[in-house]
Short mmCIF file of C-alpha atoms in Angstrom, two decimals:
data_model
loop_
_atom_site.label_atom_id
_atom_site.label_comp_id
_atom_site.label_asym_id
_atom_site.label_seq_id
_atom_site.Cartn_x
_atom_site.Cartn_y
_atom_site.Cartn_z
CA MET U 1 0.04 -0.04 0.01
CA SER U 2 1.52 3.39 -0.92
CA ASP U 3 1.69 6.23 1.63
CA CYS U 4 -1.31 7.96 0.15
CA LYS U 5 -4.23 7.55 -2.24
CA THR U 6 -3.22 7.21 -5.95
CA GLY U 7 -5.10 7.43 -9.28
CA ALA U 8 -5.27 3.85 -9.61
CA ASP U 9 -6.78 3.45 -6.02
CA HIS U 10 -9.41 6.03 -7.01
CA ILE U 11 -10.40 4.29 -10.43
CA LYS U 12 -10.54 1.04 -8.67
CA SER U 13 -13.00 2.44 -5.91
CA LEU U 14 -15.39 3.66 -8.74
CA LYS U 15 -15.76 0.05 -10.15
CA ASP U 16 -18.70 -0.53 -7.67
CA GLY U 17 -21.80 -1.15 -9.64
CA ARG U 18 -23.34 2.38 -9.05
CA THR U 19 -26.52 3.09 -11.02
CA VAL U 20 -25.86 5.87 -13.55
CA TYR U 21 -28.09 6.71 -16.51
CA ILE U 22 -27.27 8.76 -19.52
CA ASP U 23 -29.02 9.05 -22.94
CA GLY U 24 -31.74 6.65 -21.88
CA LYS U 25 -29.40 3.82 -20.86
CA LEU U 26 -27.51 2.44 -17.88
CA ALA U 27 -24.01 3.53 -18.08
CA GLY U 28 -22.21 0.52 -16.44
CA ASP U 29 -18.64 1.09 -15.56
CA VAL U 30 -18.27 4.83 -15.38
CA THR U 31 -14.58 4.43 -15.61
CA GLU U 32 -14.77 3.14 -19.03
CA HIS U 33 -17.91 4.87 -20.35
CA PRO U 34 -17.19 7.41 -23.22
CA ALA U 35 -19.28 10.03 -21.50
CA PHE U 36 -17.28 9.96 -18.35
CA ARG U 37 -13.93 8.02 -18.63
CA ASN U 38 -11.71 11.12 -19.27
CA ALA U 39 -13.07 13.13 -16.42
CA VAL U 40 -12.68 10.07 -14.20
CA ARG U 41 -9.03 10.11 -15.32
CA ALA U 42 -8.69 13.72 -14.61
CA ALA U 43 -10.03 13.13 -11.06
CA ALA U 44 -7.50 10.18 -10.75
CA ASN U 45 -4.66 12.46 -11.92
CA LEU U 46 -5.26 14.64 -8.82
CA TYR U 47 -4.43 11.71 -6.63
CA ASP U 48 -1.35 10.78 -8.77
CA PHE U 49 -0.16 14.34 -8.48
CA GLN U 50 -0.38 14.39 -4.63
CA SER U 51 1.29 10.97 -4.40
CA ARG U 52 4.43 11.89 -6.27
CA PRO U 53 7.40 12.08 -3.80
CA GLU U 54 8.27 15.69 -4.73
CA ASN U 55 4.54 16.74 -4.07
CA LEU U 56 3.89 14.73 -1.06
CA GLU U 57 4.63 17.22 1.69
CA MET U 58 3.03 20.17 -0.17
CA MET U 59 -0.03 18.23 -1.02
CA THR U 60 -0.78 15.89 1.88
CA PHE U 61 -0.57 15.64 5.74
CA ARG U 62 -1.02 12.70 8.19
CA PRO U 63 -4.12 12.99 10.22
CA GLU U 64 -3.73 12.07 13.89
CA GLY U 65 -4.17 8.34 14.45
CA SER U 66 -3.77 7.55 10.80
CA ASN U 67 -0.91 5.59 9.09
CA ARG U 68 -1.53 7.19 5.61
CA ARG U 69 -1.31 10.71 4.28
CA VAL U 70 -4.31 12.49 2.84
CA ASN U 71 -4.90 15.52 0.93
CA ARG U 72 -4.63 18.82 2.70
CA GLY U 73 -8.29 19.53 1.90
CA TRP U 74 -8.94 17.54 4.98
CA GLN U 75 -6.65 19.44 7.08
CA MET U 76 -8.38 21.64 9.79
CA PRO U 77 -5.92 24.79 10.12
CA ARG U 78 -4.98 25.60 13.66
CA ASN U 79 -3.49 29.04 12.61
CA TYR U 80 -3.07 31.37 9.58
CA GLU U 81 0.08 29.66 8.47
CA GLU U 82 -1.54 26.39 8.18
CA MET U 83 -4.45 27.90 6.30
CA VAL U 84 -2.10 29.46 3.82
CA GLN U 85 -0.32 26.17 3.46
CA ARG U 86 -3.49 24.30 2.77
CA ARG U 87 -4.61 26.89 0.28
CA LYS U 88 -1.48 26.54 -1.76
CA ALA U 89 -2.05 22.69 -1.91
CA LEU U 90 -5.61 23.49 -3.30
CA GLN U 91 -4.39 25.92 -5.76
CA ALA U 92 -1.87 23.42 -7.03
CA TRP U 93 -4.68 20.82 -7.62
CA SER U 94 -6.83 23.50 -9.26
CA ALA U 95 -4.00 24.30 -11.68
CA LEU U 96 -4.09 20.71 -13.02
CA SER U 97 -7.46 21.70 -14.70
CA GLY U 98 -7.03 25.48 -15.02
CA GLY U 99 -9.74 25.76 -12.30
CA PHE U 100 -12.37 24.07 -14.64
CA LEU U 101 -12.87 21.11 -12.06
CA GLY U 102 -15.32 23.04 -9.85
CA ARG U 103 -16.18 20.13 -7.55
CA SER U 104 -12.93 18.53 -7.04
CA PRO U 105 -12.44 16.45 -3.92
CA ASP U 106 -11.24 19.32 -1.81
CA HIS U 107 -14.56 21.09 -2.10
CA LEU U 108 -16.61 18.49 -0.05
CA ALA U 109 -13.61 18.05 2.25
CA SER U 110 -13.65 21.85 2.99
CA ALA U 111 -17.46 21.64 3.67
CA LEU U 112 -17.15 18.77 6.04
CA ILE U 113 -14.23 19.91 8.07
CA GLY U 114 -15.79 23.33 8.39
CA GLN U 115 -18.95 21.63 9.76
CA ARG U 116 -16.69 19.41 11.96
CA MET U 117 -15.14 22.61 13.52
CA GLY U 118 -18.52 23.51 14.72
CA ILE U 119 -19.40 20.24 16.16
CA GLU U 120 -21.24 21.90 19.17
CA VAL U 121 -23.92 22.75 16.72
CA PHE U 122 -24.52 18.98 16.03
CA ARG U 123 -24.38 18.30 19.80
CA LYS U 124 -27.15 20.76 20.43
CA HIS U 125 -29.29 18.96 18.03
CA SER U 126 -28.41 15.43 19.22
CA GLU U 127 -25.43 13.92 20.96
CA GLU U 128 -25.90 10.69 19.08
CA ARG U 129 -26.14 12.36 15.64
CA ALA U 130 -23.06 14.34 16.59
CA LYS U 131 -21.03 11.39 17.39
CA ALA U 132 -22.12 9.79 14.08
CA PHE U 133 -20.98 12.96 12.17
CA GLU U 134 -17.63 13.07 13.91
CA ALA U 135 -16.95 9.47 13.19
CA TYR U 136 -17.93 9.98 9.50
CA VAL U 137 -15.68 12.86 9.00
CA ASP U 138 -12.70 10.87 10.51
CA TYR U 139 -13.71 7.97 8.14
CA ALA U 140 -13.81 10.22 5.09
CA THR U 141 -10.55 11.98 6.14
CA GLN U 142 -8.58 8.76 6.72
CA ASN U 143 -9.78 7.31 3.40
CA ASP U 144 -9.38 10.45 1.45
CA LEU U 145 -12.74 10.11 0.02
CA PHE U 146 -14.04 11.85 -3.08
CA LEU U 147 -17.44 13.20 -1.96
CA THR U 148 -20.15 15.00 -3.91
CA TYR U 149 -23.27 16.61 -2.27
CA VAL U 150 -26.83 17.28 -3.09
CA ILE U 151 -28.02 20.06 -0.93
CA ILE U 152 -30.76 21.82 -3.02
CA ASN U 153 -34.11 20.59 -4.15
CA PRO U 154 -35.38 20.29 -7.88
CA GLN U 155 -37.10 23.47 -9.07
CA ALA U 156 -40.77 22.95 -9.38
CA GLU U 157 -43.56 25.24 -8.20
CA ARG U 158 -41.43 27.96 -6.60
CA ALA U 159 -44.58 29.57 -5.07
CA LYS U 160 -45.13 26.60 -2.86
CA GLY U 161 -42.93 25.52 0.10
CA TRP U 162 -40.82 22.45 -0.10
CA GLY U 163 -43.12 20.45 1.92
CA GLU U 164 -46.01 21.43 -0.28
CA GLN U 165 -44.50 20.06 -3.62
CA ALA U 166 -45.76 17.14 -5.63
CA GLU U 167 -45.30 13.72 -3.86
CA ASP U 168 -41.88 12.07 -4.31
CA LEU U 169 -40.45 15.16 -5.85
CA VAL U 170 -38.21 16.43 -2.81
CA ALA U 171 -36.23 13.88 -0.82
CA ARG U 172 -37.97 13.05 2.47
CA ILE U 173 -38.12 10.52 5.20
CA VAL U 174 -40.75 8.04 4.39
CA ASP U 175 -40.14 5.47 6.96
CA GLU U 176 -37.80 4.67 9.95
CA ASP U 177 -37.19 1.92 12.42
CA SER U 178 -34.49 0.84 14.85
CA THR U 179 -31.90 0.30 11.97
CA GLY U 180 -32.25 3.70 10.40
CA ILE U 181 -34.41 5.96 8.04
CA THR U 182 -35.85 5.37 4.56
CA ILE U 183 -35.67 8.12 2.16
CA ARG U 184 -37.47 8.76 -1.24
CA GLY U 185 -37.35 11.73 -3.59
CA ALA U 186 -34.84 13.75 -5.55
CA LYS U 187 -31.91 16.24 -4.76
CA MET U 188 -29.60 18.32 -6.99
CA LEU U 189 -27.08 19.03 -8.46
CA GLY U 190 -24.82 16.07 -7.86
CA THR U 191 -21.88 17.71 -9.62
CA SER U 192 -19.00 15.20 -9.96
CA SER U 193 -21.28 12.40 -8.59
CA ILE U 194 -20.31 10.10 -11.32
CA MET U 195 -16.76 10.07 -10.18
CA ALA U 196 -17.26 10.48 -6.39
CA ASN U 197 -17.17 7.73 -3.79
CA GLU U 198 -20.01 9.04 -1.59
CA VAL U 199 -22.85 11.58 -1.60
CA PHE U 200 -23.53 14.01 1.21
CA VAL U 201 -27.25 14.76 1.47
CA ALA U 202 -28.49 17.93 3.22
CA ASN U 203 -30.57 21.07 3.02
CA LEU U 204 -28.98 24.29 2.26
CA GLN U 205 -32.30 26.02 1.28
CA PRO U 206 -34.43 27.08 4.38
CA LEU U 207 -37.12 24.75 5.78
CA LYS U 208 -39.85 25.67 8.03
CA PRO U 209 -41.88 24.00 10.74
CA GLY U 210 -43.99 21.27 9.38
CA GLU U 211 -41.35 20.15 6.92
CA GLU U 212 -39.68 17.84 9.28
CA ASP U 213 -39.82 14.90 6.96
CA LEU U 214 -37.56 16.80 4.69
CA ALA U 215 -35.26 17.68 7.52
CA PHE U 216 -32.40 15.45 7.43
CA CYS U 217 -28.57 15.01 6.59
CA CYS U 218 -26.87 11.78 5.84
CA ALA U 219 -24.07 10.18 3.76
CA LEU U 220 -24.20 7.30 1.44
CA PRO U 221 -21.80 5.38 -0.86
CA MET U 222 -22.70 5.97 -4.43
CA ASN U 223 -23.46 2.34 -5.10
CA THR U 224 -26.17 2.10 -2.36
CA LYS U 225 -29.21 0.23 -3.37
CA GLY U 226 -31.94 2.50 -4.65
CA ILE U 227 -29.57 5.50 -5.54
CA ARG U 228 -30.30 6.54 -9.19
CA VAL U 229 -27.99 9.02 -10.85
CA LEU U 230 -29.52 10.84 -13.93
CA SER U 231 -26.65 12.56 -15.65
CA ARG U 232 -27.05 15.79 -17.86
CA LYS U 233 -25.79 15.63 -21.31
CA SER U 234 -22.15 14.79 -21.50
CA TYR U 235 -19.85 17.54 -23.18
CA GLU U 236 -17.01 14.84 -23.01
CA ALA U 237 -19.11 12.47 -25.09
CA HIS U 238 -19.62 15.13 -27.71
CA ALA U 239 -15.98 16.39 -27.87
CA VAL U 240 -14.52 15.67 -31.37
CA SER U 241 -10.98 15.18 -30.00
CA LYS U 242 -8.61 16.50 -27.43
CA PHE U 243 -7.26 18.85 -30.23
CA ASP U 244 -10.71 20.31 -30.98
CA ASN U 245 -11.96 20.29 -27.35
CA PRO U 246 -9.01 20.14 -24.99
CA ILE U 247 -10.87 21.34 -21.84
CA SER U 248 -14.38 19.69 -22.27
CA SER U 249 -12.82 16.43 -23.28
CA GLN U 250 -10.96 16.08 -20.00
CA PHE U 251 -12.68 18.08 -17.47
CA ASP U 252 -16.43 17.75 -17.75
CA GLU U 253 -17.10 16.91 -14.23
CA ASN U 254 -20.81 16.44 -15.08
CA ASP U 255 -23.89 17.42 -12.94
CA ALA U 256 -26.76 15.01 -12.18
CA LEU U 257 -30.13 14.68 -10.44
CA ILE U 258 -29.90 11.98 -7.73
CA TYR U 259 -33.25 10.21 -7.01
CA PHE U 260 -33.51 8.15 -3.80
CA GLU U 261 -35.77 5.27 -4.38
CA ASP U 262 -36.61 4.09 -1.00
CA VAL U 263 -33.03 4.17 0.14
CA LYS U 264 -32.25 2.81 3.60
CA VAL U 265 -29.88 5.04 5.61
CA PRO U 266 -28.32 3.42 8.63
CA TRP U 267 -28.43 5.53 11.90
CA ASP U 268 -24.62 5.73 11.88
CA ARG U 269 -24.85 7.58 8.75
CA VAL U 270 -27.76 9.97 9.73
CA PHE U 271 -26.34 13.35 11.20
CA ILE U 272 -29.54 15.46 11.38
CA HIS U 273 -32.99 13.97 12.02
CA ARG U 274 -36.21 15.89 11.67
CA ASP U 275 -34.86 19.15 12.72
CA THR U 276 -35.53 22.04 10.32
CA ASP U 277 -33.39 24.53 12.19
CA ALA U 278 -30.36 22.17 12.44
CA CYS U 279 -30.43 21.87 8.71
CA ARG U 280 -29.75 25.55 8.66
CA ALA U 281 -27.39 25.66 11.51
CA GLN U 282 -25.03 22.98 10.18
CA PHE U 283 -24.06 25.27 7.44
CA HIS U 284 -24.31 28.72 8.92
CA ASP U 285 -23.77 28.29 12.74
CA THR U 286 -20.60 26.34 11.93
CA PRO U 287 -17.67 27.45 9.63
CA GLY U 288 -19.01 24.87 7.06
CA HIS U 289 -20.57 27.43 4.62
CA ALA U 290 -17.53 29.64 4.97
CA TYR U 291 -15.04 26.81 4.24
CA GLN U 292 -16.74 25.40 1.31
CA ASN U 293 -17.10 28.73 -0.54
CA TYR U 294 -13.55 29.78 0.54
CA GLN U 295 -12.46 26.69 -1.45
CA ALA U 296 -14.52 27.93 -4.36
CA GLN U 297 -12.63 31.24 -4.27
CA ILE U 298 -9.23 29.38 -4.07
CA ARG U 299 -10.25 27.51 -7.17
CA LEU U 300 -11.47 30.65 -8.95
CA SER U 301 -8.29 32.39 -8.36
CA VAL U 302 -6.64 29.96 -10.47
CA LYS U 303 -9.41 29.95 -13.15
CA ILE U 304 -9.36 33.70 -13.48
CA ALA U 305 -5.64 33.53 -13.92
CA PHE U 306 -6.12 30.96 -16.70
CA LEU U 307 -8.69 33.14 -18.44
CA VAL U 308 -6.53 36.28 -18.15
CA GLY U 309 -3.58 34.34 -19.72
CA LEU U 310 -5.94 33.04 -22.28
CA ALA U 311 -6.82 36.82 -23.18
CA ARG U 312 -3.13 37.93 -23.38
CA SER U 313 -2.39 34.89 -25.71
CA ILE U 314 -5.29 35.85 -27.91
CA THR U 315 -4.08 39.36 -28.45
CA GLU U 316 -0.56 37.96 -29.05
CA ALA U 317 -1.67 35.63 -31.55
CA ILE U 318 -3.62 38.37 -33.52
CA GLY U 319 -1.10 41.03 -33.11
CA THR U 320 -3.14 43.64 -31.11
CA THR U 321 -1.43 43.62 -27.62
CA LYS U 322 0.37 46.89 -28.23
CA ILE U 323 -2.89 48.73 -29.43
CA PRO U 324 -3.63 51.23 -26.75
CA SER U 325 -7.31 50.25 -26.26
CA VAL U 326 -6.41 46.49 -26.09
CA SER U 327 -3.65 47.15 -23.59
CA GLU U 328 -6.13 49.08 -21.44
CA GLN U 329 -8.49 45.90 -21.44
CA LEU U 330 -5.54 43.62 -20.58
CA GLY U 331 -4.67 45.95 -17.80
CA LEU U 332 -8.25 45.77 -16.44
CA LEU U 333 -8.09 42.03 -16.61
CA ALA U 334 -4.94 41.86 -14.90
CA ALA U 335 -6.23 44.05 -12.05
CA GLN U 336 -9.37 41.92 -11.77
CA ALA U 337 -7.19 38.88 -11.28
CA GLY U 338 -5.26 40.84 -8.72
CA MET U 339 -8.46 41.67 -6.96
CA VAL U 340 -9.58 38.07 -6.70
CA ASN U 341 -6.24 37.16 -5.23
CA SER U 342 -6.19 39.99 -2.87
CA MET U 343 -9.77 39.15 -1.52
CA LEU U 344 -8.50 35.58 -0.99
CA SER U 345 -5.52 36.74 0.96
CA GLY U 346 -7.65 39.21 2.90
CA MET U 347 -10.15 36.68 4.17
CA GLU U 348 -7.22 34.52 5.37
CA ALA U 349 -5.26 37.20 7.13
CA SER U 350 -8.22 38.75 8.59
CA GLY U 351 -9.60 35.33 9.90
CA GLU U 352 -10.07 34.44 13.35
CA MET U 353 -9.81 31.49 15.88
CA ARG U 354 -13.04 29.40 16.21
CA GLY U 355 -12.40 26.95 19.04
CA GLY U 356 -8.99 25.56 18.12
CA TYR U 357 -9.14 26.28 14.37
CA TRP U 358 -8.35 29.25 12.16
CA VAL U 359 -11.35 30.21 9.96
CA PRO U 360 -11.56 32.84 7.00
CA ASN U 361 -13.25 36.23 7.55
CA ARG U 362 -16.75 35.40 6.64
CA HIS U 363 -17.88 38.77 5.46
CA PHE U 364 -14.79 39.04 3.23
CA MET U 365 -15.59 35.67 1.83
CA TYR U 366 -19.22 36.56 1.04
CA SER U 367 -17.94 39.92 -0.45
CA ALA U 368 -15.74 37.99 -2.80
CA GLN U 369 -18.69 35.71 -3.67
CA VAL U 370 -20.92 38.54 -4.63
CA ILE U 371 -18.22 40.44 -6.66
CA THR U 372 -16.98 37.42 -8.48
CA GLN U 373 -20.32 35.90 -9.64
CA ASP U 374 -20.66 39.30 -11.33
CA LEU U 375 -17.15 39.37 -12.55
CA TYR U 376 -16.80 36.06 -14.29
CA PRO U 377 -19.37 36.78 -17.18
CA LYS U 378 -17.66 40.29 -17.44
CA VAL U 379 -14.30 38.60 -17.91
CA ILE U 380 -15.75 36.22 -20.61
CA ASN U 381 -17.18 39.07 -22.46
CA THR U 382 -13.93 41.03 -22.42
CA ILE U 383 -12.08 37.96 -23.88
CA ARG U 384 -14.82 37.66 -26.57
CA ASP U 385 -14.38 41.32 -27.37
CA LEU U 386 -10.37 40.97 -27.62
CA ALA U 387 -10.80 37.93 -29.85
CA GLY U 388 -13.41 39.06 -32.32
CA GLY U 389 -13.98 36.65 -35.27
CA ALA U 390 -10.73 34.73 -34.54
CA LEU U 391 -12.61 32.25 -32.41
CA ILE U 392 -15.33 31.67 -35.24
CA MET U 393 -13.41 31.01 -38.58
CA LEU U 394 -11.63 27.75 -37.34
CA PRO U 395 -11.24 24.42 -39.08
CA SER U 396 -14.31 22.18 -38.48
CA SER U 397 -12.33 19.51 -36.76
CA ILE U 398 -8.99 17.89 -36.66
CA ALA U 399 -9.75 15.75 -39.62
CA ASP U 400 -9.22 18.97 -41.89
CA PHE U 401 -5.63 18.61 -41.11
CA GLY U 402 -5.67 15.04 -42.56
CA ASN U 403 -6.77 16.44 -46.05
CA PRO U 404 -3.68 17.68 -47.86
CA GLU U 405 -5.58 20.22 -49.85
CA MET U 406 -7.40 21.53 -46.85
CA ALA U 407 -4.13 21.63 -44.87
CA LYS U 408 -2.37 23.80 -47.44
CA ILE U 409 -5.28 26.41 -47.19
CA ILE U 410 -5.31 26.32 -43.38
CA GLU U 411 -1.55 26.96 -43.47
CA LYS U 412 -2.13 30.11 -45.70
CA THR U 413 -5.17 31.47 -43.95
CA GLN U 414 -4.66 30.71 -40.21
CA ARG U 415 -1.83 33.18 -39.84
CA SER U 416 -0.49 34.55 -36.61
CA ALA U 417 1.95 37.33 -35.45
CA THR U 418 3.40 34.72 -32.90
CA MET U 419 2.70 31.17 -33.95
CA ASP U 420 2.50 28.86 -36.90
CA SER U 421 -1.01 28.00 -38.42
CA GLU U 422 -1.17 24.68 -36.53
CA HIS U 423 -0.54 26.13 -33.10
CA LYS U 424 -2.93 29.08 -33.66
CA VAL U 425 -5.82 26.63 -34.44
CA LYS U 426 -4.86 24.57 -31.58
CA PHE U 427 -4.83 27.55 -29.34
CA MET U 428 -8.09 29.12 -30.68
CA LYS U 429 -9.87 25.71 -30.26
CA ALA U 430 -8.89 25.76 -26.52
CA ALA U 431 -10.03 29.28 -26.12
CA TRP U 432 -13.44 28.62 -27.65
CA ASP U 433 -13.79 25.56 -25.49
CA ALA U 434 -13.16 27.61 -22.41
CA ILE U 435 -15.52 30.60 -23.24
CA GLY U 436 -17.87 29.80 -26.20
CA SER U 437 -18.55 26.22 -26.40
CA GLU U 438 -21.59 24.56 -24.67
CA PHE U 439 -19.23 23.48 -22.01
CA GLY U 440 -17.91 27.03 -21.61
CA SER U 441 -21.40 28.36 -21.31
CA ARG U 442 -22.15 25.87 -18.59
CA HIS U 443 -19.27 27.19 -16.74
CA THR U 444 -20.42 30.93 -17.10
CA GLN U 445 -23.84 29.77 -15.69
CA TYR U 446 -22.11 27.75 -12.85
CA GLU U 447 -19.93 30.66 -11.71
CA MET U 448 -22.97 32.98 -11.71
CA PHE U 449 -25.17 30.57 -9.71
CA TYR U 450 -23.31 27.87 -7.94
CA ALA U 451 -23.36 29.90 -4.63
CA GLY U 452 -27.01 30.92 -5.18
CA ALA U 453 -28.84 33.74 -6.87
CA ARG U 454 -27.48 37.19 -6.39
CA PHE U 455 -30.19 38.07 -3.69
CA VAL U 456 -28.90 34.96 -1.73
CA THR U 457 -25.29 36.04 -1.83
CA CYS U 458 -26.03 39.54 -1.25
CA GLY U 459 -28.16 38.46 1.65
CA HIS U 460 -25.13 36.57 3.10
CA SER U 461 -23.03 39.84 2.60
CA MET U 462 -25.54 41.96 4.32
CA ARG U 463 -26.04 39.66 7.19
CA THR U 464 -22.33 39.33 8.05
CA TYR U 465 -21.32 43.02 7.48
CA ASP U 466 -20.36 45.21 10.47
CA TRP U 467 -23.19 47.52 10.12
CA ASN U 468 -22.67 48.97 13.63
CA GLY U 469 -19.13 50.02 12.81
CA ALA U 470 -20.27 51.65 9.52
CA THR U 471 -23.28 53.31 10.92
CA GLY U 472 -21.31 54.38 13.86
CA LEU U 473 -18.95 56.44 11.68
CA VAL U 474 -22.01 58.38 10.44
CA GLU U 475 -23.35 58.75 14.10
CA LYS U 476 -19.80 60.05 15.32
CA LEU U 477 -20.00 62.77 12.71
CA LEU U 478 -23.66 63.69 13.56
CA SER U 479 -22.87 63.77 17.29
CA SER U 480 -20.10 66.19 16.85
CA TYR U 481 -22.54 69.15 16.51
CA GLU U 482 -25.96 70.25 17.65
CA LEU U 483 -28.57 72.38 16.06
CA ASP U 484 -28.83 75.06 18.74
CA ASP U 485 -24.96 75.35 18.86
CA GLU U 486 -24.76 75.97 15.23
CA LEU U 487 -27.65 78.25 15.24
CA LYS U 488 -25.59 80.33 17.85
CA ARG U 489 -22.47 80.31 15.79
CA VAL U 490 -24.35 81.40 12.71
CA GLU U 491 -26.01 84.34 14.59
CA ALA U 492 -22.75 85.25 16.07
CA ALA U 493 -21.00 85.26 12.72
CA SER U 494 -23.63 87.49 11.06
#
């Protein structure tokens, strides 16, 4: 056994008979299916990267009581320095995909350790459920599991409460006995569920009294009897080649609806049971929500850098970099990338101790969330503006290069100031895949809404801001003078 989890270990763990459907059929072995195999390989590469001797110390640590090293995503920082050390490991992982693997294993690891830091919130709900959660986080950590989660409900009749939706739509408890609970219904979005080991089920959206059947949290292996995974369209399956679609052919982590068809959950995997407020508290009264979204900002810092590099390479390819208006746009993009990095540094440096652990500044994190969900589509549009028609008039596919006559025309027409025709086509194909393809459009939508609609993220920002400090500045000014005194001064001056 190696000192830490490897890619081969992960691929082997996914050959577990899970029930995944795509294009009307049962997928079978997801590690071999053409809709998923490259993304599975990309996930495996993360573990191969961390297990290399030269990366072992940077990427992994040895949990207390464990004989194996695991990814630093599971590390609970005890001070600012450990938080920065952990962040650098997460950025190194993200760099392997240019930030396009949004739900890499460190995302759920961050969510779970954040909730674990606030274990007293679970104890307030139930000592027994808290013990189950502690044991599960220890198990997931020591085995370096790849988890996904489903924490929101399928959109249906938004005017109705979740407990008022059609029967069997929203996952709920339909039975329970001495061995556990039985759940039935659906949850979303199951991003990366195809290549995850287990699924964490919870409720991020608010529940109200009377919806206790929906108020549960649990974790299950992906091959649990009764779990049905309905994949969205696979962009990987529709990628022509790695040359034509270098990002979507490798990093389509996929999204899926997960339907629980009378799934039995043993009590040792039930962490919240029929408590609507505890469902809220596990995210917001612990550092859980802060940590999972802090991880998202870490990943985004890499992704924005990738996109800014893409923009500069486009202008170099078409020879426009030194045009003043183009330089201005590149300077703005560079400033925006710097802003993302500085917000990340700010939430770390301005963090605080919570119990024995260092947690990021919650308001700074929510501020970054609000700003970056607006920023991402602006960056995409700026790159489109810089590229113009260069992203449109490209060879139809790699097959065009196999036709000598077409290859000659391509060589003559795909000219560039800095690269030969083949490299220009290769680069522009990558640029289109990142910002203009169906895969690229999904990423724009994802970055705009993964943390919730704008009113949700702005609500978090409003809730966590130091309004007393801000309004206190105003009150300090107003309290420095009085009407009667000012009237006297005016009269005296006249």
